[in-house]
Tab-separated table of C-alpha atoms in Angstrom:
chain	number	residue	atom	x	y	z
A	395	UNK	CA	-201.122	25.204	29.103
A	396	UNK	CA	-201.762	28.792	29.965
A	397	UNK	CA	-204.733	29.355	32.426
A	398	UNK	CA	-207.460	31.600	32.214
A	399	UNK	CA	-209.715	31.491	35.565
A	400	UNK	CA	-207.571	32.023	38.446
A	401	UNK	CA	-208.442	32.221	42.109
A	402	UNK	CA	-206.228	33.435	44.539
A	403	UNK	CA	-206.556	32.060	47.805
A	404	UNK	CA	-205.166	33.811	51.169
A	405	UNK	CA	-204.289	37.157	52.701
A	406	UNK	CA	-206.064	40.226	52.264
A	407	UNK	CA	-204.935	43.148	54.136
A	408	UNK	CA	-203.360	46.703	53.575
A	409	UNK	CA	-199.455	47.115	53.647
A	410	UNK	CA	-198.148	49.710	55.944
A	411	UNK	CA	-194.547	50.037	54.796
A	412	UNK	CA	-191.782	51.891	55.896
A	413	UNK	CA	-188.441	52.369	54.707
A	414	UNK	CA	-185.725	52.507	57.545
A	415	UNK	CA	-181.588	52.311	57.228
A	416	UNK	CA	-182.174	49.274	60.113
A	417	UNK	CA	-183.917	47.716	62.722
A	418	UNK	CA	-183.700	49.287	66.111
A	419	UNK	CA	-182.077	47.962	68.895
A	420	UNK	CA	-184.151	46.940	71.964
A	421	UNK	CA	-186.195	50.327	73.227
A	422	UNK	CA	-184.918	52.288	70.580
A	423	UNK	CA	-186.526	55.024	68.988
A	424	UNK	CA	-186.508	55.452	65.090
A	425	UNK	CA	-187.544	57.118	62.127
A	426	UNK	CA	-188.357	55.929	59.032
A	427	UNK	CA	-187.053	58.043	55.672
A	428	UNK	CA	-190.328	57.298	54.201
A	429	UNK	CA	-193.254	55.178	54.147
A	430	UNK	CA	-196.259	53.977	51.582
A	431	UNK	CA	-199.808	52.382	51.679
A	432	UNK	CA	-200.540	49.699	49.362
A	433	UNK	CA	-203.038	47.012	49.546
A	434	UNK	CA	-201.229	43.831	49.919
A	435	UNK	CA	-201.553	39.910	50.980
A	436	UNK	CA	-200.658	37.377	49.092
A	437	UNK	CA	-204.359	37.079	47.746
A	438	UNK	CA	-204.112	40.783	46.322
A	439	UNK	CA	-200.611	40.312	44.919
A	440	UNK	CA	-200.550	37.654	43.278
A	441	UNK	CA	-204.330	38.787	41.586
A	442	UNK	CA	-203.221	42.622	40.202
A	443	UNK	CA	-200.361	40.881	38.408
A	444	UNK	CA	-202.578	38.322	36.913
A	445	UNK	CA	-204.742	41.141	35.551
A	446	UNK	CA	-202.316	42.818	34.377
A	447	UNK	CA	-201.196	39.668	32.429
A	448	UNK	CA	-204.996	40.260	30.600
A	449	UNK	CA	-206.190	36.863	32.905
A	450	UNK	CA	-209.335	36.478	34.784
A	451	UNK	CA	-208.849	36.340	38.567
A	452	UNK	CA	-210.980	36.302	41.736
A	453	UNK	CA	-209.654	36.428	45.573
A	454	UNK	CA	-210.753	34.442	49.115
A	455	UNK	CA	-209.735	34.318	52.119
A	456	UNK	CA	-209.975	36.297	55.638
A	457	UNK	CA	-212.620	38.161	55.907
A	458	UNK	CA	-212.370	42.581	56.004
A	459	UNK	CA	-214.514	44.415	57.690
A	460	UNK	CA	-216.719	47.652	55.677
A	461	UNK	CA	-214.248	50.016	58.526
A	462	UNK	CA	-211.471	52.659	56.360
A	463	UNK	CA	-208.984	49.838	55.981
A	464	UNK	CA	-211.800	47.193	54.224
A	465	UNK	CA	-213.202	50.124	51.983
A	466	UNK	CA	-209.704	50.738	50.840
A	467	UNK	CA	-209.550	47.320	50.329
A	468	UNK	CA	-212.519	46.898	47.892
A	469	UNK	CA	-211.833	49.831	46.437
A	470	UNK	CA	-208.904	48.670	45.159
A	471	UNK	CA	-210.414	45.778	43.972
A	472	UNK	CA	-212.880	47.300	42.153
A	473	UNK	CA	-210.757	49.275	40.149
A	474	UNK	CA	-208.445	46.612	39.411
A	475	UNK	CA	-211.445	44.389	37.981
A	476	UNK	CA	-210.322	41.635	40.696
A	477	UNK	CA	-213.401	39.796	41.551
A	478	UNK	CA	-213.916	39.471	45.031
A	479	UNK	CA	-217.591	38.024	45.688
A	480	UNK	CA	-216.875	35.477	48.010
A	481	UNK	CA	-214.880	36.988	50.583
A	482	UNK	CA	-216.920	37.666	53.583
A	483	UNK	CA	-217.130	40.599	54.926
A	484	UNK	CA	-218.533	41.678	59.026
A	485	UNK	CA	-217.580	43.654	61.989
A	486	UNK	CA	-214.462	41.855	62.346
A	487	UNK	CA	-211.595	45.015	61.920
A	488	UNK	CA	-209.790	44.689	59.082
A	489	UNK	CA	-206.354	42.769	59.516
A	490	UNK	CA	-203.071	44.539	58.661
A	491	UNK	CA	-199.653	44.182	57.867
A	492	UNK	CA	-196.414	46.418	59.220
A	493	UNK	CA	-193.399	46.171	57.047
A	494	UNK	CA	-189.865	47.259	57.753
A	495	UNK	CA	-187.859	47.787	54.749
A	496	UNK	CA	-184.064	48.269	55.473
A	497	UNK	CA	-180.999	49.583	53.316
A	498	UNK	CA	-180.197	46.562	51.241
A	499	UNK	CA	-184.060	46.052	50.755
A	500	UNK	CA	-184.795	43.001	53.347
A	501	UNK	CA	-188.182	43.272	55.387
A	502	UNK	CA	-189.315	42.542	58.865
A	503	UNK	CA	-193.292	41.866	58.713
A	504	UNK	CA	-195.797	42.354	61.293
A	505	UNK	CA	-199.041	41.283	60.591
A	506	UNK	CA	-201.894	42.428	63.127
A	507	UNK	CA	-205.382	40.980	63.662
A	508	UNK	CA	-205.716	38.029	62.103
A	509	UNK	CA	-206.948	36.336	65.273
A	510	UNK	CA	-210.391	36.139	65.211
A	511	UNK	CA	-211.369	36.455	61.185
A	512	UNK	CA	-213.684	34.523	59.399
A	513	UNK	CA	-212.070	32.369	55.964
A	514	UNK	CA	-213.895	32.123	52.535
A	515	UNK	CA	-214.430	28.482	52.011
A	516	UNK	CA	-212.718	26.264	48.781
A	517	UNK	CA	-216.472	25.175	47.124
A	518	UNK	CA	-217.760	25.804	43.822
A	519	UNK	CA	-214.096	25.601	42.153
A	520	UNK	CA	-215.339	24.032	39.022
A	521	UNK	CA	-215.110	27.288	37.198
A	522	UNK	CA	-211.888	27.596	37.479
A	523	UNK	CA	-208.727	26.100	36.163
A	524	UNK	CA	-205.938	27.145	38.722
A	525	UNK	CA	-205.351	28.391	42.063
A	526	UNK	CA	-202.678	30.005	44.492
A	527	UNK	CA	-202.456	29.398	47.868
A	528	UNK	CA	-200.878	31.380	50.807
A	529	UNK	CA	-198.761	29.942	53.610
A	530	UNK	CA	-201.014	31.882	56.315
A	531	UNK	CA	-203.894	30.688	55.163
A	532	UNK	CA	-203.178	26.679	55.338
A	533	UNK	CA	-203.943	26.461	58.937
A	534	UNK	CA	-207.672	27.560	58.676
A	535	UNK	CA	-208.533	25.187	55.242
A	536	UNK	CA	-206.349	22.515	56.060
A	537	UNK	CA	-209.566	19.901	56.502
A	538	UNK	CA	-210.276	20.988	53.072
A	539	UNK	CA	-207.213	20.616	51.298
A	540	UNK	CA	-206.725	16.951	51.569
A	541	UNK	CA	-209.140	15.673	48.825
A	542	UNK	CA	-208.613	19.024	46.877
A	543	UNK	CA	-206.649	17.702	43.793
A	544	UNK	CA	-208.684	14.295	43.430
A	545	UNK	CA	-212.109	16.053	43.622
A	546	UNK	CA	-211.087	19.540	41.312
A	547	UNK	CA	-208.878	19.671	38.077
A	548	UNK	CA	-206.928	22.261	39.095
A	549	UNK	CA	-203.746	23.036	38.541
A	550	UNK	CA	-202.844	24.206	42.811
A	551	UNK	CA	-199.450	26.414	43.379
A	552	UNK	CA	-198.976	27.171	46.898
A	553	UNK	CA	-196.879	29.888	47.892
A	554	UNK	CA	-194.674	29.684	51.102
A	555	UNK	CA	-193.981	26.795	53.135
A	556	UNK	CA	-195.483	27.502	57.205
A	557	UNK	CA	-197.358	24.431	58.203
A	558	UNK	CA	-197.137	20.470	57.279
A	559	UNK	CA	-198.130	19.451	54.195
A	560	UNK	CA	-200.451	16.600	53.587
A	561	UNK	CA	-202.147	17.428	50.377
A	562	UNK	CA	-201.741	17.145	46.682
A	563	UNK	CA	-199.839	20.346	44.656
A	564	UNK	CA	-198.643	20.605	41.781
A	565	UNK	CA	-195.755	23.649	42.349
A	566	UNK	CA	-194.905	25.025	45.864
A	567	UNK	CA	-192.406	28.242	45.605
A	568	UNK	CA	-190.719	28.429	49.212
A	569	UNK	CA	-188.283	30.877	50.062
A	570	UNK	CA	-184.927	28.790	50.918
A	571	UNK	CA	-185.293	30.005	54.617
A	572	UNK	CA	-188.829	28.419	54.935
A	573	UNK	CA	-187.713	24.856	54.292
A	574	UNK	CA	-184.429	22.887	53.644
A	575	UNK	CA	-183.530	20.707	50.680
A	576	UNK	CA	-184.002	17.487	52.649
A	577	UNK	CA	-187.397	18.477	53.511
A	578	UNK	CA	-187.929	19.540	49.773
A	579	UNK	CA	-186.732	16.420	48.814
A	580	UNK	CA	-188.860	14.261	51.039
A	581	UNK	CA	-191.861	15.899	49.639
A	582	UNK	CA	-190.938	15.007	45.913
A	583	UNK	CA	-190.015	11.482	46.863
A	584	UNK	CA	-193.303	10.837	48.222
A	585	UNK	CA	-195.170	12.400	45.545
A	586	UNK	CA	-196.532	14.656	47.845
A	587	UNK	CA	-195.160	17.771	45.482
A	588	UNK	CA	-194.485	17.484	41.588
A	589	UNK	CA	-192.471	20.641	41.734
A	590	UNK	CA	-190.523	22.743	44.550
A	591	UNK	CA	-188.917	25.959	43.441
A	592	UNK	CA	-186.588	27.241	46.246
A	593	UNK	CA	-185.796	31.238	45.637
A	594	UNK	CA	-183.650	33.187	47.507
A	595	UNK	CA	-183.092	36.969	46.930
A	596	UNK	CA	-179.104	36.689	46.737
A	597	UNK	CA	-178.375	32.898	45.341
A	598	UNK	CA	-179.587	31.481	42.670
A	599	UNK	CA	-182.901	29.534	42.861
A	600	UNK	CA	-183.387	26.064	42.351
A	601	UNK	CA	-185.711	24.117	41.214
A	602	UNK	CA	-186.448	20.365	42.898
A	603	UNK	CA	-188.001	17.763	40.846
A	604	UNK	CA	-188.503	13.777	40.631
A	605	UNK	CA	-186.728	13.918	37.279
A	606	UNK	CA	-183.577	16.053	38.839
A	607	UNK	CA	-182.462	19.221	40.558
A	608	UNK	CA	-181.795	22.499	38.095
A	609	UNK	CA	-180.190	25.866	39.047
A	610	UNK	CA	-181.647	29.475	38.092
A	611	UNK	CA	-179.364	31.999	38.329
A	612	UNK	CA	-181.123	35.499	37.470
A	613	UNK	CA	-179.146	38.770	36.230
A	614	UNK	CA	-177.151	40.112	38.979
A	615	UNK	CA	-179.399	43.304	40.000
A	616	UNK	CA	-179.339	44.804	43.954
A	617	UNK	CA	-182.668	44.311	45.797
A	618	UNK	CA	-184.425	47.360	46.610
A	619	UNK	CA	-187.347	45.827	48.059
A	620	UNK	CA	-188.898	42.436	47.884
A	621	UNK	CA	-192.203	42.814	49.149
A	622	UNK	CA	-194.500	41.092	46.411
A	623	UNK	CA	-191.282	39.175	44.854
A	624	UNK	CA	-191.761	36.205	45.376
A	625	UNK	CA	-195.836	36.453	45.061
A	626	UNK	CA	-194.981	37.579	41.292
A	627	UNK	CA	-192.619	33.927	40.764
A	628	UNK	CA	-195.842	32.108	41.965
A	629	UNK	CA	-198.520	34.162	39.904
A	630	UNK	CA	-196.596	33.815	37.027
A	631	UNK	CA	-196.726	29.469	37.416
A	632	UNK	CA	-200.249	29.648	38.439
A	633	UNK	CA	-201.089	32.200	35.335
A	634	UNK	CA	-198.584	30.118	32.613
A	635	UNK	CA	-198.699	26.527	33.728
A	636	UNK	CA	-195.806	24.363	32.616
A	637	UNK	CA	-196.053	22.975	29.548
A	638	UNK	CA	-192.897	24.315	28.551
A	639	UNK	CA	-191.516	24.181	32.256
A	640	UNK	CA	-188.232	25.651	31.512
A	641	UNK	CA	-189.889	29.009	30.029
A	642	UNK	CA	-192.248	28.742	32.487
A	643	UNK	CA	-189.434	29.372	35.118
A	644	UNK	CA	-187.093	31.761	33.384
A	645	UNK	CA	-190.040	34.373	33.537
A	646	UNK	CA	-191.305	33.566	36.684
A	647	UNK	CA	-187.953	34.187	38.144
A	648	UNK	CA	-187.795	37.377	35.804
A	649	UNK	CA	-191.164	38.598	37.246
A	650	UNK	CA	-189.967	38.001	40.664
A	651	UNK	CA	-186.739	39.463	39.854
A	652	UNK	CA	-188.072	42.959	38.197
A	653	UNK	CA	-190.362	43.712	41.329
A	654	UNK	CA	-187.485	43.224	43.672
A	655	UNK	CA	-184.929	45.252	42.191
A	656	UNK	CA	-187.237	47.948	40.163
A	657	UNK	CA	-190.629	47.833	42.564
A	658	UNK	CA	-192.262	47.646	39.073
A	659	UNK	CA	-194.632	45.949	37.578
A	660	UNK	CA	-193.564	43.056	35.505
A	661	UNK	CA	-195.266	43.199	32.128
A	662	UNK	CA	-195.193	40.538	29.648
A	663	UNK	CA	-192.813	42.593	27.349
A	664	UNK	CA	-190.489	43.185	31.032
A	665	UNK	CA	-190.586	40.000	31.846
A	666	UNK	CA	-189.232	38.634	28.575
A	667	UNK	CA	-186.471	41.342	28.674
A	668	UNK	CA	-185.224	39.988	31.711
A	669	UNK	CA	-185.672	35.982	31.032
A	670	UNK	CA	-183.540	36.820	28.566
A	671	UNK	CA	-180.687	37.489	30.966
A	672	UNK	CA	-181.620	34.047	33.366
A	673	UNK	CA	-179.634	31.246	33.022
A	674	UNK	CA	-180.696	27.586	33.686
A	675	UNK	CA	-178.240	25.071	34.537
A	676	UNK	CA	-178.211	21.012	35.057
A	677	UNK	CA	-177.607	20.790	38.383
């Protein structure tokens, strides 16, 4: 079943990147070669692909404020047709997020004033039929994620693993660092999880199930930088479903794969290129 009402749930914030050979040392003093302004959080990510993918989306979460950083927020918004009614927005600055990128593309994130924000709440789902939700943004809904499945028919992807997880979901995508395959495996076992896709940005990913484990091994391609990455593997589940689970996979990995090593978009007609290239083994 492809979806066609999406809400993306979680950060919204603008991404202050810059692009350095490494991390500095203790009191050191660096440059960076260059650096970019993009809007960012998960929230945002996840939603400009899903437009782009011709579905409808809206965003919640933490709240912006109406200072330069907010307006550049909704701007961007607005001109991506991302619907963005319900997130609230006060006095409260802005939140943003610093990100290092180094030579072989890994990133060091920062993220700034988050403290004392206001959350969109998780009522009046019933128009839609999916929904993505953040790993930062767990702690300040968790009271109403418990009943969330039994009282919606949604089809819920979270992605990123942070806090514990007591609620219903359908697909979790977890970078292998967040979370280890026991734990994985104790949240299949007690049903907790239908699906657990563990990506990494140099092994293949692997996908945990109660009907068995399977290995995804995308084309070999060098990371440039994999901001957004993984954000593109779980829009493309939340956007696609998995009715054909094994499709469903190959070009989420694909989409995942093309922003990390091209920083491009991943179009439908990319994305197909690519899955092209992923293999899927019986683990």
């Amino acid at each position: 079943m492809s979806f066609n009402n999406i809400l993306c749930f979680g950060t919204l914030n603008p991404d202050l990147i810059y692009f350095i050979d490494e991390l500095p040392s203790q009191g050191d003093d660096i440059r960076s070669s260059s650096s970019k302004i993009r809007a960012g959080g998960t929230a945002i990510n996840c939603s400009e692909l899903i437009v782009l993918w011709n579905k409808h989306v809206h965003v919640r979460g933490n709240s912006i404020s109406e200072d330069p950083m907010g307006i550049y927020l909704t701007n961007h918004l607005k001109k991506n047709d991302i619907q963005y009614e319900d997130v609230i927005i006060n006095d409260t600055p802005t939140p943003t997020c610093s990100i290092f990128v180094d030579s072989t593309g890994e990133r060091t994130i920062v993220s700034s004033g988050y403290e004392n924000l206001e959350w969109s709440n998780l009522e009046n789902l019933n128009t839609f039929d999916s929904l993505i939700l953040d790993r930062y943004s767990i702690q300040f809904i968790k009271d109403d994620l418990k009943n969330l499945k039994n009282e919606n028919n949604l089809f819920i992807c979270q992605a990123g693993y942070e806090h514990e997880i007591n609620y219903k979901l359908d697909f979790l995508i977890v970078s292998k660092d967040e979370i280890d395959v026991k734990k994985a495996n104790d949240l299949i076992d007690s049903e907790t999880v239908k699906y657990i896709l563990l990506t990494s940005s140099s092994l293949p990913a692997r996908l945990i199930s109660s009907e068995g484990n399977v290995e995804i091994v995308p084309p070999d391609f060098k990371t440039i930088n994999s901001t957004g990455a993984g954000d593109a593997t779980a829009a493309y589940i939340a956007s696609f479903g998995i009715d054909d689970l094994t499709l469903t996979i190959k070009n989420a990995c694909a989409a995942g794969a093309i922003v990390a090593g091209t920083n491009e978009k991943p179009t439908l007609e990319k994305i197909k290129e690519i899955s092209a290239l992923v293999d899927v083994n019986l683990r």
